[in-house]
XYZ file of C-alpha atoms in Angstrom:
350
model
C 3.621 -36.137 -12.322
C 4.862 -34.691 -8.812
C 5.350 -31.160 -8.089
C 8.365 -30.265 -5.689
C 9.517 -26.869 -4.652
C 13.283 -25.992 -4.864
C 14.676 -22.928 -3.063
C 16.964 -20.568 -5.161
C 19.256 -17.875 -3.945
C 20.604 -15.139 -5.872
C 22.117 -11.533 -5.551
C 19.921 -8.845 -6.863
C 22.246 -6.662 -9.059
C 21.741 -3.017 -9.549
C 19.785 -2.085 -12.522
C 21.095 0.743 -14.659
C 18.605 3.437 -14.887
C 16.314 2.102 -12.087
C 14.909 4.885 -10.232
C 13.751 4.466 -6.531
C 12.263 7.277 -4.552
C 11.819 7.085 -0.840
C 9.657 10.009 0.343
C 9.286 10.641 4.043
C 5.884 12.531 4.188
C 6.417 13.581 7.857
C 8.838 12.307 10.625
C 5.965 12.046 13.509
C 5.094 8.615 14.737
C 2.815 7.214 17.189
C 5.431 4.708 18.384
C 9.064 4.904 19.726
C 10.803 2.008 18.445
C 14.175 1.319 19.871
C 15.923 1.226 16.769
C 14.187 4.154 14.976
C 16.663 5.918 12.283
C 14.565 9.249 12.011
C 16.482 12.124 13.475
C 14.209 15.178 13.572
C 17.232 17.417 14.056
C 18.488 16.356 10.520
C 15.258 15.391 8.781
C 12.658 18.202 9.953
C 9.487 18.055 11.951
C 6.939 19.283 9.448
C 4.331 17.348 7.609
C 4.402 18.017 3.823
C 1.192 19.527 2.485
C -0.428 17.380 -0.087
C 0.256 19.924 -2.901
C 3.979 20.046 -1.871
C 4.282 16.216 -1.660
C 2.834 15.880 -5.314
C 4.896 18.755 -6.863
C 7.887 16.832 -5.215
C 7.044 13.698 -6.664
C 6.879 15.385 -10.154
C 10.530 16.234 -9.819
C 11.517 12.575 -9.707
C 8.882 11.273 -12.126
C 9.608 9.966 -15.675
C 7.149 10.039 -18.456
C 8.959 7.325 -20.496
C 9.239 4.533 -17.936
C 8.082 3.732 -14.288
C 9.885 4.462 -11.245
C 9.428 2.971 -7.717
C 8.189 5.007 -4.823
C 8.153 4.045 -1.209
C 5.986 6.534 1.047
C 7.424 6.524 4.533
C 7.226 8.503 7.769
C 7.544 8.513 10.828
C 4.259 6.760 10.213
C 2.914 7.733 6.573
C -0.927 6.702 7.514
C -0.819 9.796 9.870
C -0.844 11.948 6.784
C -4.410 12.798 6.327
C -4.192 12.951 2.528
C -2.093 9.733 2.045
C -4.773 8.210 -0.202
C -4.858 11.246 -2.379
C -0.963 11.298 -2.787
C -0.811 7.645 -3.691
C -3.422 8.311 -6.559
C -1.352 11.286 -7.819
C 1.739 9.065 -7.664
C 0.088 6.319 -9.806
C -1.028 9.017 -12.372
C 2.631 9.958 -12.536
C 3.585 6.398 -13.363
C 5.195 5.357 -9.989
C 4.779 1.840 -8.532
C 3.679 2.671 -5.072
C 4.647 0.893 -1.662
C 3.465 2.391 1.761
C 5.595 1.295 4.526
C 3.448 1.303 7.818
C 3.790 0.230 11.549
C 0.352 -1.283 11.109
C -1.734 1.064 12.790
C -3.260 2.412 9.521
C -4.566 5.912 10.672
C -7.417 7.884 8.963
C -9.280 4.592 8.021
C -6.568 4.211 5.313
C -7.942 0.551 4.191
C -11.467 2.171 3.514
C -10.133 5.146 1.610
C -8.169 3.291 -0.912
C -8.927 0.276 -3.362
C -6.280 -2.564 -3.293
C -5.715 -1.938 -7.094
C -4.684 1.497 -6.315
C -1.675 0.520 -4.359
C 1.307 -1.933 -5.485
C 2.124 -2.996 -1.935
C 1.261 -2.180 1.753
C 4.158 -3.203 3.966
C 3.799 -3.815 7.654
C 6.720 -3.881 10.241
C 6.876 -6.423 12.875
C 10.271 -7.384 14.830
C 9.142 -10.399 16.395
C 6.971 -13.636 15.838
C 4.896 -12.812 19.004
C 4.088 -9.999 21.367
C 6.818 -11.169 23.899
C 9.494 -10.395 21.370
C 7.979 -7.610 19.197
C 6.370 -5.272 21.930
C 9.614 -4.704 23.878
C 11.058 -3.251 20.797
C 8.199 -1.509 19.106
C 5.748 -0.721 21.983
C 3.174 -2.459 24.234
C 0.192 -3.707 22.172
C 1.761 -3.179 18.854
C 1.929 -6.862 17.796
C -1.867 -7.297 18.260
C -2.903 -4.065 16.428
C -0.378 -4.736 13.631
C -1.374 -8.586 12.913
C -4.960 -7.604 13.183
C -4.724 -4.803 10.495
C -2.527 -7.083 8.380
C -5.097 -9.806 8.328
C -7.836 -7.189 7.298
C -5.552 -6.063 4.500
C -5.064 -9.384 3.245
C -8.699 -10.308 3.448
C -9.661 -7.055 1.479
C -7.209 -8.079 -1.277
C -4.220 -5.721 -0.620
C -0.838 -7.031 -1.718
C 1.199 -7.239 1.709
C 4.753 -7.456 2.628
C 6.349 -7.612 5.984
C 9.701 -5.800 7.199
C 11.551 -7.271 10.103
C 14.585 -5.214 11.451
C 17.159 -7.787 12.928
C 18.788 -6.739 16.226
C 20.526 -8.422 19.238
C 16.874 -8.302 20.575
C 15.277 -10.575 18.312
C 17.766 -12.487 16.080
C 17.356 -15.539 18.357
C 13.557 -15.547 17.324
C 13.937 -14.830 13.797
C 13.646 -18.347 12.758
C 10.048 -18.442 14.013
C 8.763 -15.653 11.540
C 8.287 -17.743 8.256
C 5.596 -19.653 10.038
C 3.802 -16.515 11.247
C 3.969 -14.909 7.767
C 2.523 -17.963 6.135
C -0.279 -18.095 8.699
C -1.136 -14.379 8.086
C -1.067 -14.848 4.306
C 1.883 -12.560 3.651
C 4.109 -13.462 0.577
C 6.976 -10.898 0.610
C 9.482 -10.826 3.494
C 12.031 -8.353 3.880
C 14.702 -9.016 6.570
C 16.459 -5.534 7.385
C 19.784 -5.020 8.959
C 19.897 -2.526 11.866
C 21.681 0.700 10.763
C 23.790 2.902 12.969
C 21.484 5.746 12.418
C 19.144 7.579 14.728
C 18.587 5.946 17.991
C 20.727 2.968 16.833
C 23.554 5.050 16.553
C 23.572 5.738 20.283
C 22.995 2.211 21.306
C 25.427 -0.272 19.873
C 24.106 -2.905 21.963
C 21.446 -3.618 19.342
C 24.163 -4.772 16.648
C 24.326 -8.163 15.531
C 27.757 -9.844 15.143
C 28.630 -10.790 11.408
C 28.902 -14.513 12.183
C 25.525 -14.414 14.021
C 23.877 -12.816 10.991
C 25.448 -15.132 8.588
C 24.244 -17.917 10.568
C 20.641 -16.963 11.209
C 19.457 -14.893 8.321
C 20.194 -17.144 5.230
C 18.662 -20.103 6.848
C 15.374 -18.179 7.947
C 15.363 -16.923 4.379
C 15.529 -20.486 3.109
C 12.738 -21.515 5.550
C 10.542 -18.832 4.355
C 11.014 -19.549 0.651
C 10.236 -23.244 1.347
C 6.793 -21.867 2.516
C 6.386 -19.951 -0.881
C 7.406 -16.625 0.550
C 9.680 -14.484 -1.392
C 12.393 -13.100 0.711
C 14.880 -10.303 0.400
C 17.580 -8.948 2.694
C 20.695 -6.858 2.569
C 23.671 -8.623 1.161
C 25.850 -6.917 4.027
C 29.165 -9.027 3.453
C 30.736 -9.682 0.084
C 31.885 -13.011 -0.976
C 35.874 -13.039 -1.534
C 35.543 -13.112 -5.249
C 32.694 -10.546 -5.555
C 33.400 -7.105 -6.854
C 32.223 -4.060 -4.677
C 29.731 -1.766 -6.542
C 28.038 1.270 -5.135
C 24.331 1.766 -6.117
C 24.992 5.452 -6.163
C 27.147 4.893 -9.379
C 24.593 2.398 -10.989
C 21.024 3.335 -10.092
C 19.045 6.258 -8.942
C 18.061 6.130 -5.258
C 16.778 9.411 -3.664
C 15.983 9.513 -0.081
C 13.721 12.507 0.434
C 13.013 14.242 3.943
C 10.361 16.918 4.675
C 12.878 19.602 5.231
C 14.021 19.191 1.551
C 16.988 17.241 2.110
C 17.708 14.577 -0.583
C 20.236 12.012 0.092
C 21.486 9.354 -2.318
C 23.059 7.136 0.429
C 20.965 6.186 3.395
C 24.020 5.700 5.798
C 24.584 9.467 5.645
C 21.159 10.522 6.775
C 22.444 11.676 10.282
C 24.692 14.283 8.701
C 24.217 17.529 6.721
C 26.176 15.942 3.572
C 23.263 15.389 1.443
C 24.165 15.766 -2.254
C 20.731 17.323 -3.188
C 18.105 19.756 -1.923
C 14.711 20.838 -2.902
C 14.410 24.578 -2.724
C 11.692 26.715 -4.144
C 10.161 23.663 -6.090
C 13.518 22.862 -7.817
C 15.835 19.962 -7.205
C 19.416 21.308 -6.796
C 22.798 19.686 -6.553
C 24.787 21.048 -3.512
C 28.462 22.079 -3.818
C 30.983 21.063 -1.525
C 32.460 17.682 0.055
C 29.018 15.879 0.164
C 28.130 12.059 0.097
C 28.247 11.837 -3.689
C 31.892 12.862 -3.907
C 32.877 9.500 -2.006
C 30.716 7.013 -4.066
C 33.700 6.226 -6.716
C 36.326 5.611 -3.980
C 37.699 1.854 -3.763
C 39.055 0.694 -0.527
C 39.688 -2.799 0.941
C 36.711 -2.443 3.321
C 34.070 -2.338 0.477
C 31.762 0.602 1.167
C 33.380 3.778 1.862
C 30.459 5.393 3.505
C 30.007 2.524 6.102
C 33.880 2.738 6.686
C 33.838 6.508 7.363
C 30.637 6.657 9.265
C 30.365 3.200 10.999
C 33.979 2.154 11.437
C 33.158 -0.070 14.345
C 31.122 -2.494 12.272
C 34.266 -3.878 10.780
C 36.733 -6.318 12.253
C 40.293 -6.626 11.064
C 42.666 -9.496 10.931
C 46.132 -9.315 12.611
C 47.603 -8.261 9.162
C 45.293 -5.296 9.071
C 43.037 -6.528 6.271
C 39.371 -6.394 6.888
C 37.763 -9.800 8.105
C 34.775 -8.958 5.985
C 34.079 -6.553 3.118
C 30.956 -4.547 3.494
C 28.805 -4.386 0.366
C 26.695 -1.485 -0.535
C 23.545 -1.298 1.636
C 21.118 -1.316 -1.452
C 22.594 -4.542 -2.642
C 20.176 -7.318 -1.952
C 20.040 -11.276 -1.509
C 16.804 -12.988 -2.709
C 15.395 -16.242 -1.835
C 12.442 -17.764 -3.619
C 10.930 -21.070 -4.373
C 10.484 -22.529 -7.760
C 8.051 -25.323 -8.347
C 9.671 -28.276 -10.211
C 7.742 -30.690 -12.102
C 9.196 -34.321 -11.749
C 8.029 -37.163 -14.076
C 7.311 -40.503 -12.152
C 10.207 -42.962 -12.495
C 9.141 -45.820 -15.051
C 8.001 -49.067 -13.341
C 10.504 -51.744 -13.835
C 7.672 -54.171 -14.700
C 7.277 -52.156 -17.964
C 10.664 -52.085 -19.018
C 12.086 -54.464 -21.647
């Protein structure tokens, strides 16, 4: 019997009732990445005290079923009480992921057991220092990969995020080999958004044809190495129906100043649909993001069309060349082991 692997690709549909909470514990960071989406003027500059962070987590927790929680910054390991916040989140039935730039401050790996965290996610934007460091900072590649190796050796479940831009897309195909060598088994390829610094620098954007040429092929390469790959769908196929995650699943993007967005594209603007005030989660009145989720337009995502109109190309007849999917819609590539029976020998056939 022979084992072979087969790569399968599928669109990960929104799950009704699924709840994903993205909590920014602070906006401070030790790095100054060229595509950083954090906007202190809109997101605040404070660090959430441990008690406040846990109180806020209670607002979104459900006793009857698990919710997904991603702890973010800035750099979340700069928070001195991150380990205690993670333990409190687990007690509230969250599946917890920490997104880190890899510097892992406050002896983070020593203060938490691997079984207390669902995933520790690292960020790298290139397969080597020559590509990564001009984007994320000098010396970052070495520090991040050293700490990633340490985390893997200690038994933490690790993943890696790569934000694709014009600065690194030509080197994306080299990432799967690096992940395999590091022992990482989950790979998130992220599209660069027109938010924060990127909104002021459109030279970082990738042409649709280049994205479609490079990203799926890299995902296939990684899947052949046994790495589970996820990336934004970005462009819908002609027969696919547009759907907005804001109307199906529950996604909350929470910032230290109490703003709670349902759509990440809106985070540069004060149009958040919810706010945390005096320990309560309150819905805001007025023409905010959630009022647009039900609109149907030829371009697909209405928020992308309103906030990032330059990302859409049009044909001579005025129809969009590509329809933009909801930014929460994902494409997934993974490998499946296929057991094949040997062909019967002709000498044994009647």
